[in-house]
Short mmCIF file of C-alpha atoms and ligand atoms in Angstrom, two decimals:
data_model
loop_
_atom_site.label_atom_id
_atom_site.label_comp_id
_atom_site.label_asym_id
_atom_site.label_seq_id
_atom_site.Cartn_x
_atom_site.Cartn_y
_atom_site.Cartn_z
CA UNK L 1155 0.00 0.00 0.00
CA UNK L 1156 1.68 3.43 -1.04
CA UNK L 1157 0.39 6.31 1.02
CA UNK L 1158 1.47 9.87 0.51
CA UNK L 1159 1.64 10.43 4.23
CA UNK L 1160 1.96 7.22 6.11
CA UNK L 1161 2.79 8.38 9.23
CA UNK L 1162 -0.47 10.71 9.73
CA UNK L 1163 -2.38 8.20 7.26
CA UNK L 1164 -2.41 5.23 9.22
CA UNK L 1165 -2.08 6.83 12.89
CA UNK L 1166 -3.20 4.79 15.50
CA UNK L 1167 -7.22 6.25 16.25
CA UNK L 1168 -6.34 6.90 19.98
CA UNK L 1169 -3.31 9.47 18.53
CA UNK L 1170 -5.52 10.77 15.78
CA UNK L 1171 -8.27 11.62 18.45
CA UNK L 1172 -5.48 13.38 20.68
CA UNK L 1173 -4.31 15.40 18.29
CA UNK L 1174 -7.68 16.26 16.79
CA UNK L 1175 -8.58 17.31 20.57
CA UNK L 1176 -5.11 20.11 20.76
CA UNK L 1177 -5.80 21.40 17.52
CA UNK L 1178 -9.50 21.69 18.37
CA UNK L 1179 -8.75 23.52 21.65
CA UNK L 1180 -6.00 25.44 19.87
CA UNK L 1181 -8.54 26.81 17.11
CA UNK L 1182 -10.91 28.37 19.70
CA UNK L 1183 -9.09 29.63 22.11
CA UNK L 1184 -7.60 31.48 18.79
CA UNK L 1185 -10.93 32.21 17.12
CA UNK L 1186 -12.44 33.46 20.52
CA UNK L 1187 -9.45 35.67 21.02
CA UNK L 1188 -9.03 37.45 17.53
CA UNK L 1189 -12.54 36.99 15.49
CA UNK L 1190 -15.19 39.42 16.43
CA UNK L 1191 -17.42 37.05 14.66
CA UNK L 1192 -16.27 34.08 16.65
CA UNK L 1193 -16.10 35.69 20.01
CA UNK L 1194 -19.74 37.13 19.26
CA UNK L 1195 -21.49 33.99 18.36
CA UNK L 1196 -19.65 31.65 21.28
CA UNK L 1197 -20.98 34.83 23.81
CA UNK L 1198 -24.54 34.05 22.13
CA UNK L 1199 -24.02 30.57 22.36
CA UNK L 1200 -22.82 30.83 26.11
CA UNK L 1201 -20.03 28.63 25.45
CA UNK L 1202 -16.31 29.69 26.40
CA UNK L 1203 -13.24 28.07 25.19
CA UNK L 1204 -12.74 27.19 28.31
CA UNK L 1205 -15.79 24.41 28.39
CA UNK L 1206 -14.19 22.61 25.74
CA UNK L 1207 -12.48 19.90 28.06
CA UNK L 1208 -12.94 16.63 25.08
CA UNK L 1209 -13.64 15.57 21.33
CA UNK L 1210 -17.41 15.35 22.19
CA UNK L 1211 -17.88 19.10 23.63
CA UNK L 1212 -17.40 20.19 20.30
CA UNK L 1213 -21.49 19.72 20.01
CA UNK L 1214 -21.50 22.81 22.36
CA UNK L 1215 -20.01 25.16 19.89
CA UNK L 1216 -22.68 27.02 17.16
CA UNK L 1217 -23.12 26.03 14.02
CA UNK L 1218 -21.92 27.37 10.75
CA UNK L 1219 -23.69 28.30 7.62
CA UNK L 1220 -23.51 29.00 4.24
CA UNK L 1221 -25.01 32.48 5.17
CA UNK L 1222 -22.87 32.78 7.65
CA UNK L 1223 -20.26 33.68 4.49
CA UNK L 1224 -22.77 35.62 2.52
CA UNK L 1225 -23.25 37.84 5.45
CA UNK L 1226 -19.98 38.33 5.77
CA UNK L 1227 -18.93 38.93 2.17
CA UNK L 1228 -16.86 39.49 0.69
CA UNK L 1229 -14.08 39.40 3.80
CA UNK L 1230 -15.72 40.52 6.80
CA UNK L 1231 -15.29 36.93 8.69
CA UNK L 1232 -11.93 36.00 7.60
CA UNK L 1233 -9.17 35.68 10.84
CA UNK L 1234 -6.26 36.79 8.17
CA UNK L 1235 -4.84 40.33 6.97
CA UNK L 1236 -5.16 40.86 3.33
CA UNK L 1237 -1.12 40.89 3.16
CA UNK L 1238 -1.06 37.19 4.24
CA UNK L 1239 -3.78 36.16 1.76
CA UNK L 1240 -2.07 34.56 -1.57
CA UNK L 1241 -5.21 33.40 -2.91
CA UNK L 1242 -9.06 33.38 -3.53
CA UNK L 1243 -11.43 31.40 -4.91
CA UNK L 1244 -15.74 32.39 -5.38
CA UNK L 1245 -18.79 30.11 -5.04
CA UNK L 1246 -22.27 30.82 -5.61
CA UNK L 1247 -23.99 31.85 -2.50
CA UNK L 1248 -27.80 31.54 -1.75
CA UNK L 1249 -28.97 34.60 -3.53
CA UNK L 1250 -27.47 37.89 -4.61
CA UNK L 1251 -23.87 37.81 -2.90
CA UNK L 1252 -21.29 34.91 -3.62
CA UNK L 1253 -19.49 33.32 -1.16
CA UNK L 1254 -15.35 34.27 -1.00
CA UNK L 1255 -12.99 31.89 0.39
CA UNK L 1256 -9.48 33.56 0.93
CA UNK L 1257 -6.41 31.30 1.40
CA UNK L 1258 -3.03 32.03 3.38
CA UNK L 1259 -0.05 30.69 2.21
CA UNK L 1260 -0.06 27.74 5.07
CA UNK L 1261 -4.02 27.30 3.94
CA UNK L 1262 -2.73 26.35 0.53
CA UNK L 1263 -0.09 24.29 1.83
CA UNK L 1264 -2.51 22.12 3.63
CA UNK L 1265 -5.05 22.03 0.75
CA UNK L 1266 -2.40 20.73 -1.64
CA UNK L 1267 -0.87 18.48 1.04
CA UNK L 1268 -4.90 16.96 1.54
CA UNK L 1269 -4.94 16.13 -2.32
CA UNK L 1270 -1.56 14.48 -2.31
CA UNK L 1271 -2.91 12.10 -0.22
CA UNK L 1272 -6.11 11.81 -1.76
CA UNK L 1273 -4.28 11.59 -5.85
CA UNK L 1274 -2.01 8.93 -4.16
CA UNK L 1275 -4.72 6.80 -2.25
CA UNK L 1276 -6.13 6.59 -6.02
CA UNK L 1277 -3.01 4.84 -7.02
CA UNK L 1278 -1.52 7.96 -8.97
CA UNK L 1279 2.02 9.35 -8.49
CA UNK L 1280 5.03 10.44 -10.05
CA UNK L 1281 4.83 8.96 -13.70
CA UNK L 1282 1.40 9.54 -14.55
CA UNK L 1283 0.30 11.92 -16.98
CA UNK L 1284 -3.10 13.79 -15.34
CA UNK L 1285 -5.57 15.98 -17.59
CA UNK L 1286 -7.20 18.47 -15.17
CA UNK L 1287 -10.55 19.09 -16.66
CA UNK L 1288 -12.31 21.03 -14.04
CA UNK L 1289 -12.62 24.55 -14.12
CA UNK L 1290 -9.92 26.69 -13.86
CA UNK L 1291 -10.63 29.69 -12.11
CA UNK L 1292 -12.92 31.21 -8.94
CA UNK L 1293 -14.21 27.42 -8.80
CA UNK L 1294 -11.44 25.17 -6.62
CA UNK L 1295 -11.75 21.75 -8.41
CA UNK L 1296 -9.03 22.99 -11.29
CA UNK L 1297 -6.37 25.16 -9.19
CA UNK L 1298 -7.23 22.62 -6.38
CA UNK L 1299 -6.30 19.43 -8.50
CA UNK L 1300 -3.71 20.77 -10.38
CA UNK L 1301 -1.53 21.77 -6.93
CA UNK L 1302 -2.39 18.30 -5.77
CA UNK L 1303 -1.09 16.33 -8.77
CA UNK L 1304 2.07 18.49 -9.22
CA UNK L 1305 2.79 17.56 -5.62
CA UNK L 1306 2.99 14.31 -6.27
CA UNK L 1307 5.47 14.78 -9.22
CA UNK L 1308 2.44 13.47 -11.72
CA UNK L 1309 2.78 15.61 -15.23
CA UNK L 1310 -0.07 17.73 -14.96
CA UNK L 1311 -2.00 18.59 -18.69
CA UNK L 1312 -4.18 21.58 -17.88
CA UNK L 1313 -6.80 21.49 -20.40
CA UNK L 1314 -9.80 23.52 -18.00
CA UNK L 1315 -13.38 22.63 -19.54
CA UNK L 1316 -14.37 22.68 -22.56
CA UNK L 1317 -12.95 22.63 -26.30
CA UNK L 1318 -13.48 18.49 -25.73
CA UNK L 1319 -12.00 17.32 -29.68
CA UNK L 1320 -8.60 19.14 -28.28
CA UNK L 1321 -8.95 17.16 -24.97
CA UNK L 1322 -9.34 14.36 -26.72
CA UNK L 1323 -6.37 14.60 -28.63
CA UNK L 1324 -4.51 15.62 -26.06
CA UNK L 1325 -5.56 12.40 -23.93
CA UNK L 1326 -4.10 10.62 -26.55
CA UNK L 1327 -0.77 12.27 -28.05
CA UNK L 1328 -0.02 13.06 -24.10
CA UNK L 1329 -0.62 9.81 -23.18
CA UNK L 1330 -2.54 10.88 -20.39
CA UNK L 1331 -3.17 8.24 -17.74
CA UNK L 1332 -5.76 9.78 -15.60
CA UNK L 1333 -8.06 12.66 -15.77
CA UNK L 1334 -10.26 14.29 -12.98
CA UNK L 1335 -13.08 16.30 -14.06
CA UNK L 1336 -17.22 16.02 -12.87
CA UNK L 1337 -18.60 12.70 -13.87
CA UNK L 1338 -21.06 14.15 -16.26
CA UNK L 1339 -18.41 15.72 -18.20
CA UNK L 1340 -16.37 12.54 -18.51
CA UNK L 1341 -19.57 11.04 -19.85
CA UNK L 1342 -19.71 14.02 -22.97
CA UNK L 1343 -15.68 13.07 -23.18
CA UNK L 1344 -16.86 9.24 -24.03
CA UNK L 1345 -19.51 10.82 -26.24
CA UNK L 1346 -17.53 12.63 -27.94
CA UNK L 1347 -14.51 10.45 -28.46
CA UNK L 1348 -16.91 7.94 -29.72
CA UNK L 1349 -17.81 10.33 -32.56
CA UNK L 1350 -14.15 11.09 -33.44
CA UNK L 1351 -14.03 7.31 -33.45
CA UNK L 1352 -11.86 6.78 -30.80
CA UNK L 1353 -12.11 4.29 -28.25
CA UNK L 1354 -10.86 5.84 -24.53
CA UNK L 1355 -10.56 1.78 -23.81
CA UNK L 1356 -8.62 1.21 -27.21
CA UNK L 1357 -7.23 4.14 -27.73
CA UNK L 1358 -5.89 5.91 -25.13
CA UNK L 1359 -3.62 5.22 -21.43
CA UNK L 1360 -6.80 6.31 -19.43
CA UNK L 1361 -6.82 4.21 -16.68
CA UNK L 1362 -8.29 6.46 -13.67
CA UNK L 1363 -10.97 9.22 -13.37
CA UNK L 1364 -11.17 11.58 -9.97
CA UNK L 1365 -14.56 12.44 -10.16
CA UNK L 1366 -16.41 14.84 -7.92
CA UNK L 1367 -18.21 18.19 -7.64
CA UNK L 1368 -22.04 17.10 -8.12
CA UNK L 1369 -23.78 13.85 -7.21
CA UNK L 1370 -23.03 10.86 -9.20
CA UNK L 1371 -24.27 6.50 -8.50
CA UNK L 1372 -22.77 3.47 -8.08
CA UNK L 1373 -24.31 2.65 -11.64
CA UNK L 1374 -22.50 5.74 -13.46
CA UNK L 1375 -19.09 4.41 -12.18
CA UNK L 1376 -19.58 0.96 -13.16
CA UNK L 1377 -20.61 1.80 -16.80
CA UNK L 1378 -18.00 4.43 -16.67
CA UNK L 1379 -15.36 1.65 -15.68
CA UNK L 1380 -16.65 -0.73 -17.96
CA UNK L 1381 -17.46 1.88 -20.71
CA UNK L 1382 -13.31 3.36 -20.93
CA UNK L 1383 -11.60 0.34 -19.48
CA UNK L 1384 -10.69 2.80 -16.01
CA UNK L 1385 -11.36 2.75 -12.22
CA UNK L 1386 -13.57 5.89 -11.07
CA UNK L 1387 -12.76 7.55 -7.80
CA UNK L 1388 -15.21 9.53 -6.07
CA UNK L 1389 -13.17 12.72 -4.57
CA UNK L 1390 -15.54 15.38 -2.79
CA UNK L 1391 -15.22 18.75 -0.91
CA UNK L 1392 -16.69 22.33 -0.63
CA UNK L 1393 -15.24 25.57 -1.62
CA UNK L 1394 -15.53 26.94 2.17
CA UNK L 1395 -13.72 24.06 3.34
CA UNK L 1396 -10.94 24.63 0.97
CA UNK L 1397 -11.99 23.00 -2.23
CA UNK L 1398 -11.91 19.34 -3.31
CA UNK L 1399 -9.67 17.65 -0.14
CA UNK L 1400 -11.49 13.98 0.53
CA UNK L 1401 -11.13 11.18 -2.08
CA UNK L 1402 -11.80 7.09 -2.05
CA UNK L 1403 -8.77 5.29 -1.93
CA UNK L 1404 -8.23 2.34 -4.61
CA UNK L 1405 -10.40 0.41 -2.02
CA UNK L 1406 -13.35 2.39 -3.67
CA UNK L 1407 -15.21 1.72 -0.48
CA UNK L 1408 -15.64 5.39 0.95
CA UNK L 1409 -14.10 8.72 1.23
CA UNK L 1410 -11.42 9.08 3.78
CA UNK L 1411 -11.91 12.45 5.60
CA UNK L 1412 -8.37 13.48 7.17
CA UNK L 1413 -8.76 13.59 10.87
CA UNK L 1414 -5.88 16.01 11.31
CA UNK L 1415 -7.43 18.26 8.66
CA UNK L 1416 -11.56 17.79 10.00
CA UNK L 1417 -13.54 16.74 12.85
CA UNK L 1418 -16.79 15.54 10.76
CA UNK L 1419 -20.04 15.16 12.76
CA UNK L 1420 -23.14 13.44 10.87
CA UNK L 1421 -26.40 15.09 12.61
CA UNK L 1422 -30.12 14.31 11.76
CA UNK L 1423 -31.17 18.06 10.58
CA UNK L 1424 -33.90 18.08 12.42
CA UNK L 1425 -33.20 17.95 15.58
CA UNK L 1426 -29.32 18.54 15.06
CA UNK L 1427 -28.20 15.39 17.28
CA UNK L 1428 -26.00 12.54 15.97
CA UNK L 1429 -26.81 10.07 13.97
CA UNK L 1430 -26.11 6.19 14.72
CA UNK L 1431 -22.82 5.10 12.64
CA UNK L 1432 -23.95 4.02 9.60
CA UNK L 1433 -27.13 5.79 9.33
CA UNK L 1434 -27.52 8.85 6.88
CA UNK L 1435 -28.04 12.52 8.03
CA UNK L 1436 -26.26 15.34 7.57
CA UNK L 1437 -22.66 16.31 7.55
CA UNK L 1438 -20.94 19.16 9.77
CA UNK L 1439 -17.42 19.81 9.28
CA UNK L 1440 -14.67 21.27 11.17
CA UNK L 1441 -11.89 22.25 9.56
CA UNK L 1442 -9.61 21.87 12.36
CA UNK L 1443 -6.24 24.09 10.53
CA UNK L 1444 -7.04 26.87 8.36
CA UNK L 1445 -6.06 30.41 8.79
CA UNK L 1446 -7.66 32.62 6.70
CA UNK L 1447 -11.53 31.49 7.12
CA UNK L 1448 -11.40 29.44 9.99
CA UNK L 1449 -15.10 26.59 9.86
CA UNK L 1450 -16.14 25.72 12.81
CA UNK L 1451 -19.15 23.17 12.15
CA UNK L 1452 -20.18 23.90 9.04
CA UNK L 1453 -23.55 22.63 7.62
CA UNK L 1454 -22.79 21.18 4.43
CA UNK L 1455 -26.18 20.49 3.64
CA UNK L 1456 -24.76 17.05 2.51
CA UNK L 1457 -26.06 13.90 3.17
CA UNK L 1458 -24.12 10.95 3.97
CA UNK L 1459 -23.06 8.33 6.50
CA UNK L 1460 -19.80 7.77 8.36
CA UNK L 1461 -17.70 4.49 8.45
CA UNK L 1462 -15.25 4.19 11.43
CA UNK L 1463 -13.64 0.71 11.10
CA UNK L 1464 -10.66 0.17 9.81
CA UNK L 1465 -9.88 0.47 5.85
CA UNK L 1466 -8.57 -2.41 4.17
CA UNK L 1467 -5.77 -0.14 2.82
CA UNK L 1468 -4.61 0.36 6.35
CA UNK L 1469 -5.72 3.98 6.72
CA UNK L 1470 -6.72 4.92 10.23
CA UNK L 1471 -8.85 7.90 9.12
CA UNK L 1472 -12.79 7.50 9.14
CA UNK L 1473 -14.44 7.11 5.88
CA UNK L 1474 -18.15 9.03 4.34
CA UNK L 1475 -20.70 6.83 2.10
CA UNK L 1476 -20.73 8.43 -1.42
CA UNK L 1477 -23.38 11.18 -0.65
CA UNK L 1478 -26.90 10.97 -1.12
CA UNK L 1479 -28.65 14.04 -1.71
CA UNK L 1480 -28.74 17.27 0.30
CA UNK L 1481 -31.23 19.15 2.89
CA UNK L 1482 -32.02 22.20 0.86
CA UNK L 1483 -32.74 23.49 -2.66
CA UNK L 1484 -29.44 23.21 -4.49
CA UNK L 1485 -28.92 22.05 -7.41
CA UNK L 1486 -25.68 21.41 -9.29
CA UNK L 1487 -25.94 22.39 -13.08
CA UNK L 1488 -22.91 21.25 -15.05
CA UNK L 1489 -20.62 21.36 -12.17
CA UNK L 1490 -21.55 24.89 -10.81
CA UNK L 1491 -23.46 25.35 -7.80
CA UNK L 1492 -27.60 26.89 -8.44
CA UNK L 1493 -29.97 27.94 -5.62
CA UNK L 1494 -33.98 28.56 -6.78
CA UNK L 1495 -33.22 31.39 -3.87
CA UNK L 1496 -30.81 33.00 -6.82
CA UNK L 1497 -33.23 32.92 -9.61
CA UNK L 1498 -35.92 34.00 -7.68
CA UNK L 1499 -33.56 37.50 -6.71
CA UNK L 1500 -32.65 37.63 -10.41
CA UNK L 1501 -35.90 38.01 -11.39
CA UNK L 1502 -37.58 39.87 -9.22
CA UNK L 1503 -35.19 42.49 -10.37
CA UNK L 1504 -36.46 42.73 -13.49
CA UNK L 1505 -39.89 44.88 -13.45
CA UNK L 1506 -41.90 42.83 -16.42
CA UNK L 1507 -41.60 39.61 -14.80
CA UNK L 1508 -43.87 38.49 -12.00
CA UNK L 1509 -42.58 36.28 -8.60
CA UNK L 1510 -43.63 32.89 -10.47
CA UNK L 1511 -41.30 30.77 -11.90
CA UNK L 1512 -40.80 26.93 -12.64
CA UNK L 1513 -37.21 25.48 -13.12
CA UNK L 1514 -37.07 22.36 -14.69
CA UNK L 1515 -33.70 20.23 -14.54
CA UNK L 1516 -33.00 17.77 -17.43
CA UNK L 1517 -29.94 16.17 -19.19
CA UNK L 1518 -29.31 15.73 -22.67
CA UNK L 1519 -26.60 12.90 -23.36
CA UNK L 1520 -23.97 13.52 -20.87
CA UNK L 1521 -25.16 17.34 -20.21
CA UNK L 1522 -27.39 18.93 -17.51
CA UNK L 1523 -29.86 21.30 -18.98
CA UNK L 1524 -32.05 24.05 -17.10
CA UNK L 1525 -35.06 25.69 -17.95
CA UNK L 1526 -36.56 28.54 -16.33
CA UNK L 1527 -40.37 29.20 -17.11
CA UNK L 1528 -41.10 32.65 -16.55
CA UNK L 1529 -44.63 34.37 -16.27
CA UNK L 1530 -44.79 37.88 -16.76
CA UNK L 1531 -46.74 40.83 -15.37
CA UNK L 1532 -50.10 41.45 -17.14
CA UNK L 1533 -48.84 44.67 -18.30
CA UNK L 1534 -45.63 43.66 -19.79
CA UNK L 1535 -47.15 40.76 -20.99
CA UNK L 1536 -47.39 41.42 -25.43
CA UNK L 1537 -49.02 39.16 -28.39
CA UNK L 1538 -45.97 40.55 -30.31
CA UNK L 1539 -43.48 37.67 -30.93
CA UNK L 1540 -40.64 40.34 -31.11
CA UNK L 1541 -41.91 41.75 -28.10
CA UNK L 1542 -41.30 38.17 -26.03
CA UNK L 1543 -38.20 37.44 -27.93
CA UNK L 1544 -37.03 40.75 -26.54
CA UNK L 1545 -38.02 39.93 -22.97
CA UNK L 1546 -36.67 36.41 -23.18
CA UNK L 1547 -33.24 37.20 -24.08
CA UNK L 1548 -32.93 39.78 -21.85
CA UNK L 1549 -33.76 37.55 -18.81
CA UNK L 1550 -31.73 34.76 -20.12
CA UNK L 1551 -28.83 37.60 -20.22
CA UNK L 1552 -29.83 38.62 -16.48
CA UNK L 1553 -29.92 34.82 -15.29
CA UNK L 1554 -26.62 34.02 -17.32
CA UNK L 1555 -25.29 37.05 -15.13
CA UNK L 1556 -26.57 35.86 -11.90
CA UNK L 1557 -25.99 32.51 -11.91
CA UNK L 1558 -22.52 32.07 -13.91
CA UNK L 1559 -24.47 29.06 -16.39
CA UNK L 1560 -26.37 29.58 -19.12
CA UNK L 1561 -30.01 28.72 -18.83
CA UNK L 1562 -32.78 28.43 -21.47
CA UNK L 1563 -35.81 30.48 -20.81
CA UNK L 1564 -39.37 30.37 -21.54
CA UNK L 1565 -41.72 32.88 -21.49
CA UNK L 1566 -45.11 32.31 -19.66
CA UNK L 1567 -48.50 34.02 -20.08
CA UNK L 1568 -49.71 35.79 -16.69
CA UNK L 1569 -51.70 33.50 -14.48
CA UNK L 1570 -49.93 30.27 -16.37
CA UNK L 1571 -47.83 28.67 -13.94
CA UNK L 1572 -48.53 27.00 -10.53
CA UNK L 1573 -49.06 28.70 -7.40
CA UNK L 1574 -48.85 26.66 -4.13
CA UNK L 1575 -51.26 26.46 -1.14
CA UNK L 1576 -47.97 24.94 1.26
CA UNK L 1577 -43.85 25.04 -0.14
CA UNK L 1578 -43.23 26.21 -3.20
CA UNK L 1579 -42.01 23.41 -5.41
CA UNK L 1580 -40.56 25.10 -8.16
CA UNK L 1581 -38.12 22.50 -8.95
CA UNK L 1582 -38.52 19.37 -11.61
CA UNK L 1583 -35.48 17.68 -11.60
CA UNK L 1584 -35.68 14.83 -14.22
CA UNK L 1585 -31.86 13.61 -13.97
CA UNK L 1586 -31.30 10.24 -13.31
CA UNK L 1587 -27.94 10.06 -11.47
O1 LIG K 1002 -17.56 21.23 -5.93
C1 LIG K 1002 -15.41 21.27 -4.84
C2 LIG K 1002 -14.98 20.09 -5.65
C3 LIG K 1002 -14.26 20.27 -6.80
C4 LIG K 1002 -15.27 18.82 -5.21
C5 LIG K 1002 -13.82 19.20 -7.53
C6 LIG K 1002 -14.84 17.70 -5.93
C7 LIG K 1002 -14.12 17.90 -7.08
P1 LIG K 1002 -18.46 23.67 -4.45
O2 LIG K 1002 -18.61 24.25 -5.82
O3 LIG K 1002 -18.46 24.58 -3.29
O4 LIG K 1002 -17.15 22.83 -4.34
O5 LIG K 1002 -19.65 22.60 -4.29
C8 LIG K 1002 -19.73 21.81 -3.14
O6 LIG K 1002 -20.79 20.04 -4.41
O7 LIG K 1002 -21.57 20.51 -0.96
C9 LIG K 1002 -21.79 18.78 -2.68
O8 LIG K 1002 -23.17 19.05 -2.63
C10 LIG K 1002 -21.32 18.75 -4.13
N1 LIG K 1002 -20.27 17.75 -4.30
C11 LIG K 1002 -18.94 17.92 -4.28
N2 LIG K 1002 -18.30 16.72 -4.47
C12 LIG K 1002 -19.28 15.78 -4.59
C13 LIG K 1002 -19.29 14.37 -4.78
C14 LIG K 1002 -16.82 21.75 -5.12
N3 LIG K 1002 -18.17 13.65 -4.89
C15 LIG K 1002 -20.92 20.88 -3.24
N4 LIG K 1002 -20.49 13.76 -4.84
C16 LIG K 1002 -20.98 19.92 -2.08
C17 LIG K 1002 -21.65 14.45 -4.73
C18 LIG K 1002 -20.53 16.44 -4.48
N5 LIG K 1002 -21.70 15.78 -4.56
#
């Protein structure tokens, strides 16, 4: 078994727990001493870093949420002088405001160091040849991946998204051996190559895929094994915990979460206490060293289960079920993050449209697909087609704006679409995952 980190990989629990316990301390005595926010909400909370005596009184700290960030956007929360900051990446946020992550330079350090581990768990390492097609840019999954394979002396081909002939090539002249990108968009790759008439099993070196970023089944990694002759790992993360950091090792049997990186808690979201091991709820995270924007149990919105017992590949650190859906609204739209709450403040900006709207979520061959319905006011509402075209592209524009993915949009007649007695459910999500 090759491990990047073998030492901290395959610590003995008991150690693992200790150290998890210092750093925890360490972090709030820190965060209660230099963040106004911090200090403010523990005051609220009536919890002082004092009352943290073990592991388990972490459950008296407050929670974290994705708010939380909006609130405090764009920098407001971070713990870190802009000076120290060599980095920042942008995800969308519930409505309006996006959510900023800033990095330090030991934030990066530990980021990179978290994927090193996670590229090498998958089997990868110096010698290999990996195609980065994630998004470079405010998104994490490119920079994030890219850092991670160059650590581990892998020749890294950074082709971004997109342009998917040239990729293509590229996998081939290259002879790229493993490529991390979203699932769907390795699906369009195996479209696509089919077309050019190549075979990714035939053809090419492809012989691993680190997928993450949006949900994905057991069935799309066994046709995508059997489909390009590869194994599929599932690697996962959030931009406000750093990016992509947790990945399956070549066990495929769970995602290792890095104790000395997280504390992960799996609560049922209704009444916030634990779950049973094994059972599903939803997943709070710690980040137990970072700098810039410290998390202190942060609601993923996730769902998932956690695995304690020991790994077959000898790694002490506790292991997540591939996730299973999430508490809220969002909805992940070739690879970038969409909340209804977004639309729904993009258009009520614009005067000639009224507050109803349907969204319907649909996938043609490998490729998600989103369709806003719109109904307009009475008065703005025209039987000249120009008249609608006009509207329609100007929303589509406003929506493209908002949500950073283009969206197809169709104009409604006044009165047209549902309305609701209880919750909205303005979501039709026909994917099959
Ligand atoms: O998607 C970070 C990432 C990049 C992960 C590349 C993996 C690979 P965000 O854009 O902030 O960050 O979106 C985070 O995406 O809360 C999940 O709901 C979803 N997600 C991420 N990985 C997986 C996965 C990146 N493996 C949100 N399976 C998370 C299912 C995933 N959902």
């Amino acid at each position: 078994m090759i491990a990047w980190d073998p030492n901290m990989e395959m610590m003995p629990e008991p150690e693992l727990k200790k150290m998890q316990f210092k750093l925890l301390k360490t972090l709030v005595y820190r965060l209660y001493s230099f963040s106004n926010f911090y200090h403010e909400r523990m005051d609220t909370h009536g919890v002082h870093p004092d009352d943290i005596t073990s592991l388990e009184d972490l459950r008296r700290l407050p929670f974290m949420y994705k708010t939380d960030l909006r609130d405090g956007y764009p920098d407001k929360i971070f713990t870190a002088d802009q000076e120290e900051l060599v980095r920042y990446h942008v995800s969308s946020g519930t409505t309006g405001k996006p959510t900023v992550v800033g990095y330090t330079k030991h934030d990066l350090e530990t980021w990179t160091e978290s994927l090193a581990r996670a590229l090498t768990s998958c089997g990868l390492g110096r010698g290999d040849v990996v195609q980065v097609s994630y998004g470079y840019g405010l998104f994490t999954g490119g920079l994030g991946l890219h850092y991670g394979a160059e650590r581990i002396g892998a020749s890294v081909v950074p082709t971004s998204v997109g342009n998917t002939e040239r990729q293509i090539e590229l996998m081939q002249d290259l002879r790229v051996t493993a490529i991390c990108c979203t699932p769907s968009y390795l699906m369009h790759i195996g479209e696509a190559a089919k077309k050019m008439g190549v075979s990714i099993k035939n053809d090419t070196h492809l012989r691993a895929a680190v997928l993450g970023a949006e949900p994905w089944s057991e069935q799309m990694r066994l046709r995508i094994e059997e489909e390009m002759g590869i194994k599929a790992y599932n690697i996962y993360g959030t931009s406000e915990l750093s990016g992509p950091m947790f990945c399956e090792c070549t066990e495929q049997n769970g995602i290792h979460m890095w104790s000395d990186i997280c504390l992960v808690e799996i609560l049922d979201p209704e009444t916030d206490e634990p779950v049973k091991e094994g059972e599903k709820g939803e997943m709070v995270v710690t980040i137990l060293q970072k700098e810039a924007l410290p998390i202190i149990r942060y609601r993923t919105g996730d769902i998932t289960s956690m695995d304690t017992s020991p790994c077959s590949c000898g790694r002490t650190h506790p292991r997540i079920a591939r996730l299973s859906g999430r508490v809220d609204d969002m909805l992940i739209i070739r690879g970038i993050n969409v909340f209804p709450s977004q639309v729904e403040h993009a258009l009520l900006g614009i005067p000639a449209v009224s507050g109803h709207f349907m969204i319907e979520v649909g996938r043609i061959g490998a490729l998600d697909t989103m369709l806003v319905r719109v109904e307009l006011n009475p008065e703005a509402f025209s039987d000249k087609i120009n008249d609608l075209i006009a509207i329609r592209s100007m929303v589509a524009h406003t929506l493209k704006n908002a949500l950073n993915v283009s969206v197809d949009v169709e104009i409604a007649e006044p009165g047209s679409l549902p309305r609701f007695e209880g919750k909205a459910k303005r979501v039709i999500d026909r994917r099959e995952y």
